[in-house]
Amino acid sequence: MIKKQLSILFFLVVIQSFVGFAQDKNNEITMNPNVQGFIPAWLVTGPFEFPLVGFGDSKDTTAIGEPEISPVEGSYVVSNQPDKEKLQWFAESINGQGFINFNKTIQWDVNTKVPIKIWFTRAGYAFTTIVSETEKEVLLTLGSNSQVKVFLNREKVFSNDNLRNALVNQDTIRIRLKKGNNHLIVKVFNTHKNNGIAYFGVIKWEWGFFARLLEKNGSPVKDVKYLIKSEKNKTDYNAASTFFYKKMDNKLKQRIDVTINSKSVEPVSAVFIIRNNKKDYQFRIDTLLFGLTRHSFYIPEITESSLANTELIVNNDVIQKEIQLEQQKKYSIHLMLLNHTDVGYTHPQPVCEELHCNTLDDVLKMCKEHPDFHWTIETTWQLAAYEKLRTKEKFLELINLIKEGRIALSPIYTNPFTGWISEEEMLNSLDIAKNYREKYGISFTGAVYNDVPGQTWFLPQVLSKAGVKFLAEGINEFYSSYKLQQTLPKIFKWEGADGSQVVTYINEAYNEGRSYGLESNNLLTVEQRLWERIKKIEAKEYKPDIILINSSFSDNSAIASDQYFLATKWNELFEYPKFISSDVNTFTNALLNSKAYNELPVLKGDFTSNWDIMYQGEFERNKSERWSQHQLLSAEKLSTLSCILDSTKAPMNFEIGEAYKSLVQFSGHGSGLELGYGSPEDNKLTMDYRQSYVENARLGTEAVLLKAMYRLTKPEESFESEGIYVFNTLSWTRDDLIEVRYPFDSSPEYDIFDAVTNKQVPSFRKNHKQYFIARDVPSYGYKKYLMRAKTKSTELANDLKKNDNSIENQFYKITLDANRLSVSSVIDKKSGRELLDNKNKLEFAKPTVEKFQLNQPHSTLTGNKTTFELIDESPVRMILSLNFDNAVIEKVNFTLLEGIDKVFVDAEVNLEAMKTTKIVEEYGLPFSFNLQDAKVKSEILGGYIELDKDRLPGIEHDGVSLRHSASIFNDKENIIWSTADARVIKIRTDSTTKNPVVISNLMTNFPVDWNRHENQKGKLNFSYAFTSGKGTFDPAKTSMLGYELNTPLQFRRSWYRTNPSSEEYLTIDNKNIIMLNLKQTDNGILLRLINADSKNNQTANIRSKLFKNITAGTIDLLGNSIQPLKVNDDKFQVILKPAEFSDILIK
């Protein structure tokens, strides 16, 4: 009771400052000092968005010309920051505690053009003029939440960058007032970090400041006045219906918000009257302060939008307005609580497993104690960890809650970076969910993909074929300036190239509950945050009346239980918006059954995360990962064939599955500890685990390849002839280089003979390696080569040539400019056309570096001594080698093979040449071709795209995460380009020639504080190939080059029988359709095909001697039959949609 009386007394003392206000004819409002010294009223404007730097830190800069401002109430100011807000100055009085509360004023005026940001910095400005009778030194005391900057007479007199709660007299600043007018500006920041934890307690969810003017002895200054200039001299108001509803007297009431700009110089009472449905509703305002204030009243719900008559009575003055009352949605807010999987980000990977299991232990308790509590398991990795680390009883308890619908399981394994992974990895990442479904009868209709700002175009097709209808995308867009949230709808049907659709919901991040105020323990904060966010969502033409909050407390963390409890408390006060403890499946089902589902817009295109492309690290590991991705396909095809040919052999599915699990562990979300989250030893351990993922995948792949090749070749072994068994795992006949390795340099020499033609094959021996080109190796089949002891040197005809500065084969001639020491010409001898664009600023395949922080785009590296060498390895190949002394990219080789219509390029990176840097250095190799009016199509996971045509709105970077190949083409000619190891490319347009340039990002040198833990020892080699031809873009030929470069022929040297000399196990008569994999399953053989054409349906006949007395049909990823196929002898026909993968079950 005493506290209440003191509070009232303090408020009365504070408002005494308003007695003595005066307003002259020039609209200058003057105020006497407050008896407590608080500055009574200010001109206020905001909020203005500011950029962030580093890891979400505020970048303090000038936004509205401060400190050179002298505003008038009603005038507008425009920010010079990226969001360019245009906002008005208005007057605001301090509240009863002496606080200027921005949350009550500027924060409620929502700028819907500014996207919702999970990380943000915004500022509010307050301005007043102090009129002093004399020049004098006084004390200005402040308290702010949070960071603050103060200017007096255009000079900065104070700043504080700490996160803190606002307290009276927090800071004391000595200032000197000049006689007359003194302009005082207070700039207060509010950031996402205001939602965090202070050193000595929780930071309150407030925004504003206290300001007092005191004599040096601490007493209030009395001989000053405060001046506000205004263009307005009459009280005015606005009123609007809101989406806040309460149950009052067992009736649903809707809130009306009234903003009043009072010009009364004294606090007064007022009455607001509104007429709705022929009935008057009257509300009294006991204290109406000077300036802008907000007031809320409840009337019966508005069932249809209509005009309403309103009145505001102040000082016997009656102001009348007709306002539009809008019918508002009754929102249900689905709070989807989960625990974000970021393995190795906060703790070493084994600890992360236990952290997630502990959280699931707590989830089981919450479900017991709170019958309405729901949970979403974000990844199947979490469920698999729980199965591994908890008892069977606890695991089954969790499974039962999943089956009951209390807990939902998102079916994706680890939230992998979809720009890193292969088709087979993405599909394999759903296998664990499929297994749980089959074993326990659980289901999933929705999926979650968190903390990655975008996915590849493959995802709609994959999820659709797994029965998933909905995708919650908790994108993290801080490093992209929230461009996707500005341009994409909040919810849309995302369509793949094949026409598959998945409803995609753009969440601002995976910890939205915090930004909705649910960690604040303050319902007023929740109210304000709901208002801001829902207004911004509505501005994007959002149709549903249900909203999804994607909320983890943090990464690898505990249950955000405070969010659940505050949401429950909110529901006790408000009827709508109503919080629902929900999960991804519950929200999905509610959405699918809503009217809005059929009204959702459809968007088609790729939005691969820029995190998958920009400033990538771990190049050595990524190179190893890519090798395993491609060779695992060969390994599984060979393993499956060995089982088909010999039914006594068991498939090596376990080893293959473990290799894929390791790959998805590596490409799964998480790339090492965040800076400062662990000791150097912890960092090393975390990266050792990441190294183990790629190493285990590599060794697992090697193991299956070796065993499968041994299985296949063992029946062919005989002492008839020493030879080489060469297997082609691709579904077309091909030629490629074979490198045979002998035990010693002195091992016996051999001539190589084609077992089919019995003709000698040109070969070249160097030390312990012998090279030859295997030609016409059958589609998914083998060919034998015989080895005979060399008795004499035999000259075999070939088309390889060299002179002092060039090499050539029958298809190309490569010439070196001996003065510039760079390749100046590549002639296509088929057409006589020059392939290189020598007018381009970037020399062809000459190493470059880009320093984006200095705004320095890729430029040719200079200063290193350059030498060249022509290496004659005829009759197999010719090599032109450029060497750059002490350079990061120290060698570039150009190779021509006998009779092969390709140019091969290899670049060697010396990791030890990278020096410590303070800025990011991206090393590249540019490929600039002489094609006028050229376009570029790049193969990503999901099909071929052109950057300006096939990506979702909001994606502006010029990078691509390449699967295999790219085509540079016009209407008449094309160049097909591929890389085996360097996944990231940038596609730039040369400013001079306007031709596209493909720049391969081989290596990036990071500053230490980026915490990338890069290995800078040893050397790495990166391989490329290109070929030219007539005609425009051809998806089949483009894909074939890429698959061939990335899929070497498999071979084994032993003693073999000469017949059969070759065998073809499967053919496809349309090269657009590629055999991606052949898998042995419990239900039969699964043939996985993919259509390389992203624009057109393609039809093909599949023929195989393996298909005798079979049935075949297409199935989805859950094993459900889609369509039976008619089999004629050893052949059946398939039709694939654009970029479609198709699974065919053969029994």
PDB file of C-alpha atoms in Angstrom, residues 570-723:
ATOM      1  CA  TRP A 570      -0.864 -15.216 -22.542  1.00  0.00           C
ATOM      2  CA  ASN A 571      -3.786 -17.483 -23.404  1.00  0.00           C
ATOM      3  CA  GLU A 572      -5.268 -16.817 -19.979  1.00  0.00           C
ATOM      4  CA  LEU A 573      -5.473 -13.124 -20.826  1.00  0.00           C
ATOM      5  CA  PHE A 574      -6.160 -13.085 -24.576  1.00  0.00           C
ATOM      6  CA  GLU A 575      -8.507 -15.154 -26.694  1.00  0.00           C
ATOM      7  CA  TYR A 576      -6.647 -14.231 -29.904  1.00  0.00           C
ATOM      8  CA  PRO A 577      -3.949 -14.394 -31.032  1.00  0.00           C
ATOM      9  CA  LYS A 578      -3.971 -17.763 -29.300  1.00  0.00           C
ATOM     10  CA  PHE A 579      -0.809 -19.767 -28.759  1.00  0.00           C
ATOM     11  CA  ILE A 580      -0.953 -23.490 -29.481  1.00  0.00           C
ATOM     12  CA  SER A 581       1.776 -25.827 -28.310  1.00  0.00           C
ATOM     13  CA  SER A 582       2.352 -27.492 -31.645  1.00  0.00           C
ATOM     14  CA  ASP A 583       4.706 -29.480 -33.830  1.00  0.00           C
ATOM     15  CA  VAL A 584       5.558 -29.578 -37.512  1.00  0.00           C
ATOM     16  CA  ASN A 585       2.997 -32.293 -38.330  1.00  0.00           C
ATOM     17  CA  THR A 586       0.190 -30.602 -36.415  1.00  0.00           C
ATOM     18  CA  PHE A 587       0.813 -27.326 -38.196  1.00  0.00           C
ATOM     19  CA  THR A 588       1.074 -29.099 -41.542  1.00  0.00           C
ATOM     20  CA  ASN A 589      -2.273 -30.810 -41.106  1.00  0.00           C
ATOM     21  CA  ALA A 590      -3.948 -27.574 -40.004  1.00  0.00           C
ATOM     22  CA  LEU A 591      -2.568 -25.798 -43.046  1.00  0.00           C
ATOM     23  CA  LEU A 592      -3.533 -28.517 -45.522  1.00  0.00           C
ATOM     24  CA  ASN A 593      -7.090 -28.423 -44.214  1.00  0.00           C
ATOM     25  CA  SER A 594      -7.364 -24.644 -44.427  1.00  0.00           C
ATOM     26  CA  LYS A 595      -8.962 -22.578 -47.163  1.00  0.00           C
ATOM     27  CA  ALA A 596      -5.719 -20.641 -47.537  1.00  0.00           C
ATOM     28  CA  TYR A 597      -3.852 -23.743 -48.745  1.00  0.00           C
ATOM     29  CA  ASN A 598      -5.424 -23.514 -52.187  1.00  0.00           C
ATOM     30  CA  GLU A 599      -4.629 -19.797 -52.413  1.00  0.00           C
ATOM     31  CA  LEU A 600      -0.880 -20.077 -51.858  1.00  0.00           C
ATOM     32  CA  PRO A 601       1.354 -18.677 -54.610  1.00  0.00           C
ATOM     33  CA  VAL A 602       3.630 -21.032 -56.563  1.00  0.00           C
ATOM     34  CA  LEU A 603       7.331 -20.234 -56.994  1.00  0.00           C
ATOM     35  CA  LYS A 604       9.666 -22.234 -59.179  1.00  0.00           C
ATOM     36  CA  GLY A 605      13.447 -22.116 -58.978  1.00  0.00           C
ATOM     37  CA  ASP A 606      16.563 -22.743 -56.960  1.00  0.00           C
ATOM     38  CA  PHE A 607      17.627 -20.985 -53.795  1.00  0.00           C
ATOM     39  CA  THR A 608      20.809 -22.733 -52.786  1.00  0.00           C
ATOM     40  CA  SER A 609      22.150 -21.220 -49.600  1.00  0.00           C
ATOM     41  CA  ASN A 610      24.871 -18.651 -50.105  1.00  0.00           C
ATOM     42  CA  TRP A 611      26.535 -20.292 -47.102  1.00  0.00           C
ATOM     43  CA  ASP A 612      27.067 -23.286 -49.396  1.00  0.00           C
ATOM     44  CA  ILE A 613      28.918 -21.060 -51.855  1.00  0.00           C
ATOM     45  CA  MET A 614      30.438 -17.928 -50.372  1.00  0.00           C
ATOM     46  CA  TYR A 615      33.709 -17.935 -48.421  1.00  0.00           C
ATOM     47  CA  GLN A 616      33.949 -21.687 -48.180  1.00  0.00           C
ATOM     48  CA  GLY A 617      36.669 -23.495 -46.262  1.00  0.00           C
ATOM     49  CA  GLU A 618      37.791 -27.063 -45.584  1.00  0.00           C
ATOM     50  CA  PHE A 619      38.915 -27.467 -49.193  1.00  0.00           C
ATOM     51  CA  GLU A 620      40.948 -30.570 -48.492  1.00  0.00           C
ATOM     52  CA  ARG A 621      37.996 -32.222 -46.774  1.00  0.00           C
ATOM     53  CA  ASN A 622      35.558 -31.056 -49.443  1.00  0.00           C
ATOM     54  CA  LYS A 623      37.798 -32.519 -52.115  1.00  0.00           C
ATOM     55  CA  SER A 624      37.816 -35.855 -50.301  1.00  0.00           C
ATOM     56  CA  GLU A 625      34.059 -35.629 -49.770  1.00  0.00           C
ATOM     57  CA  ARG A 626      33.432 -35.089 -53.476  1.00  0.00           C
ATOM     58  CA  TRP A 627      35.621 -38.046 -54.377  1.00  0.00           C
ATOM     59  CA  SER A 628      33.593 -40.294 -52.082  1.00  0.00           C
ATOM     60  CA  GLN A 629      30.297 -38.898 -53.372  1.00  0.00           C
ATOM     61  CA  HIS A 630      31.098 -39.930 -56.933  1.00  0.00           C
ATOM     62  CA  GLN A 631      32.940 -43.173 -56.237  1.00  0.00           C
ATOM     63  CA  LEU A 632      30.299 -44.443 -53.815  1.00  0.00           C
ATOM     64  CA  LEU A 633      27.909 -44.560 -56.754  1.00  0.00           C
ATOM     65  CA  SER A 634      30.349 -46.750 -58.636  1.00  0.00           C
ATOM     66  CA  ALA A 635      30.947 -48.867 -55.543  1.00  0.00           C
ATOM     67  CA  GLU A 636      27.259 -49.542 -54.995  1.00  0.00           C
ATOM     68  CA  LYS A 637      26.611 -50.315 -58.647  1.00  0.00           C
ATOM     69  CA  LEU A 638      29.474 -52.807 -58.632  1.00  0.00           C
ATOM     70  CA  SER A 639      28.394 -54.341 -55.316  1.00  0.00           C
ATOM     71  CA  THR A 640      24.847 -54.803 -56.598  1.00  0.00           C
ATOM     72  CA  LEU A 641      26.031 -56.352 -59.845  1.00  0.00           C
ATOM     73  CA  SER A 642      28.206 -58.818 -57.960  1.00  0.00           C
ATOM     74  CA  CYS A 643      25.132 -59.977 -56.033  1.00  0.00           C
ATOM     75  CA  ILE A 644      22.991 -60.260 -59.165  1.00  0.00           C
ATOM     76  CA  LEU A 645      25.649 -62.356 -60.926  1.00  0.00           C
ATOM     77  CA  ASP A 646      26.228 -64.527 -57.863  1.00  0.00           C
ATOM     78  CA  SER A 647      23.246 -64.862 -55.526  1.00  0.00           C
ATOM     79  CA  THR A 648      25.483 -66.344 -52.819  1.00  0.00           C
ATOM     80  CA  LYS A 649      27.099 -62.949 -52.359  1.00  0.00           C
ATOM     81  CA  ALA A 650      25.590 -60.577 -49.811  1.00  0.00           C
ATOM     82  CA  PRO A 651      25.270 -56.887 -50.707  1.00  0.00           C
ATOM     83  CA  MET A 652      27.656 -54.542 -48.970  1.00  0.00           C
ATOM     84  CA  ASN A 653      24.795 -52.280 -47.905  1.00  0.00           C
ATOM     85  CA  PHE A 654      26.007 -51.815 -44.337  1.00  0.00           C
ATOM     86  CA  GLU A 655      29.397 -50.478 -45.424  1.00  0.00           C
ATOM     87  CA  ILE A 656      27.763 -48.308 -48.067  1.00  0.00           C
ATOM     88  CA  GLY A 657      25.270 -46.972 -45.531  1.00  0.00           C
ATOM     89  CA  GLU A 658      28.031 -46.157 -43.043  1.00  0.00           C
ATOM     90  CA  ALA A 659      29.962 -44.285 -45.744  1.00  0.00           C
ATOM     91  CA  TYR A 660      26.887 -42.221 -46.588  1.00  0.00           C
ATOM     92  CA  LYS A 661      26.247 -41.588 -42.909  1.00  0.00           C
ATOM     93  CA  SER A 662      29.787 -40.242 -42.565  1.00  0.00           C
ATOM     94  CA  LEU A 663      29.301 -38.010 -45.593  1.00  0.00           C
ATOM     95  CA  VAL A 664      26.054 -36.564 -44.271  1.00  0.00           C
ATOM     96  CA  GLN A 665      27.689 -36.083 -40.871  1.00  0.00           C
ATOM     97  CA  PHE A 666      30.316 -33.973 -42.615  1.00  0.00           C
ATOM     98  CA  SER A 667      27.967 -32.013 -44.858  1.00  0.00           C
ATOM     99  CA  GLY A 668      25.372 -31.799 -42.119  1.00  0.00           C
ATOM    100  CA  HIS A 669      24.882 -28.462 -40.482  1.00  0.00           C
ATOM    101  CA  GLY A 670      27.981 -27.630 -38.438  1.00  0.00           C
ATOM    102  CA  SER A 671      31.537 -26.869 -39.489  1.00  0.00           C
ATOM    103  CA  GLY A 672      33.439 -26.625 -36.219  1.00  0.00           C
ATOM    104  CA  LEU A 673      33.263 -24.765 -32.941  1.00  0.00           C
ATOM    105  CA  GLU A 674      32.232 -21.122 -33.034  1.00  0.00           C
ATOM    106  CA  LEU A 675      34.989 -18.703 -32.109  1.00  0.00           C
ATOM    107  CA  GLY A 676      35.351 -18.571 -28.346  1.00  0.00           C
ATOM    108  CA  TYR A 677      33.192 -21.644 -27.677  1.00  0.00           C
ATOM    109  CA  GLY A 678      36.117 -23.865 -26.754  1.00  0.00           C
ATOM    110  CA  SER A 679      39.824 -24.103 -26.128  1.00  0.00           C
ATOM    111  CA  PRO A 680      42.339 -24.648 -28.946  1.00  0.00           C
ATOM    112  CA  GLU A 681      42.360 -28.298 -27.894  1.00  0.00           C
ATOM    113  CA  ASP A 682      38.565 -28.465 -28.145  1.00  0.00           C
ATOM    114  CA  ASN A 683      38.761 -26.879 -31.589  1.00  0.00           C
ATOM    115  CA  LYS A 684      41.302 -29.440 -32.724  1.00  0.00           C
ATOM    116  CA  LEU A 685      39.247 -32.333 -31.402  1.00  0.00           C
ATOM    117  CA  THR A 686      36.139 -31.045 -33.161  1.00  0.00           C
ATOM    118  CA  MET A 687      37.977 -30.746 -36.460  1.00  0.00           C
ATOM    119  CA  ASP A 688      39.550 -34.174 -35.938  1.00  0.00           C
ATOM    120  CA  TYR A 689      36.038 -35.588 -35.847  1.00  0.00           C
ATOM    121  CA  ARG A 690      35.190 -33.754 -39.051  1.00  0.00           C
ATOM    122  CA  GLN A 691      38.318 -35.191 -40.614  1.00  0.00           C
ATOM    123  CA  SER A 692      37.253 -38.643 -39.469  1.00  0.00           C
ATOM    124  CA  TYR A 693      33.914 -38.260 -41.284  1.00  0.00           C
ATOM    125  CA  VAL A 694      35.524 -37.721 -44.682  1.00  0.00           C
ATOM    126  CA  GLU A 695      38.246 -40.271 -43.985  1.00  0.00           C
ATOM    127  CA  ASN A 696      35.759 -42.944 -42.934  1.00  0.00           C
ATOM    128  CA  ALA A 697      33.697 -42.218 -46.037  1.00  0.00           C
ATOM    129  CA  ARG A 698      36.766 -42.486 -48.236  1.00  0.00           C
ATOM    130  CA  LEU A 699      38.003 -45.722 -46.675  1.00  0.00           C
ATOM    131  CA  GLY A 700      34.511 -47.199 -46.728  1.00  0.00           C
ATOM    132  CA  THR A 701      34.184 -46.341 -50.394  1.00  0.00           C
ATOM    133  CA  GLU A 702      37.599 -47.814 -51.184  1.00  0.00           C
ATOM    134  CA  ALA A 703      36.679 -50.984 -49.312  1.00  0.00           C
ATOM    135  CA  VAL A 704      33.499 -51.567 -51.306  1.00  0.00           C
ATOM    136  CA  LEU A 705      35.215 -50.759 -54.598  1.00  0.00           C
ATOM    137  CA  LEU A 706      38.065 -53.180 -53.913  1.00  0.00           C
ATOM    138  CA  LYS A 707      35.828 -56.022 -52.749  1.00  0.00           C
ATOM    139  CA  ALA A 708      33.263 -55.533 -55.504  1.00  0.00           C
ATOM    140  CA  MET A 709      35.911 -55.473 -58.218  1.00  0.00           C
ATOM    141  CA  TYR A 710      37.483 -58.585 -56.743  1.00  0.00           C
ATOM    142  CA  ARG A 711      34.073 -60.310 -56.753  1.00  0.00           C
ATOM    143  CA  LEU A 712      33.466 -59.410 -60.374  1.00  0.00           C
ATOM    144  CA  THR A 713      36.933 -60.322 -61.633  1.00  0.00           C
ATOM    145  CA  LYS A 714      37.486 -63.511 -59.654  1.00  0.00           C
ATOM    146  CA  PRO A 715      35.361 -65.664 -62.022  1.00  0.00           C
ATOM    147  CA  GLU A 716      37.367 -64.248 -64.935  1.00  0.00           C
ATOM    148  CA  GLU A 717      40.744 -65.160 -63.488  1.00  0.00           C
ATOM    149  CA  SER A 718      42.851 -67.664 -65.379  1.00  0.00           C
ATOM    150  CA  PHE A 719      46.502 -68.200 -66.178  1.00  0.00           C
ATOM    151  CA  GLU A 720      45.617 -67.686 -69.827  1.00  0.00           C
ATOM    152  CA  SER A 721      46.943 -64.115 -69.905  1.00  0.00           C
ATOM    153  CA  GLU A 722      48.044 -61.361 -67.608  1.00  0.00           C
ATOM    154  CA  GLY A 723      45.682 -58.484 -68.124  1.00  0.00           C
TER     155      GLY A 723
END
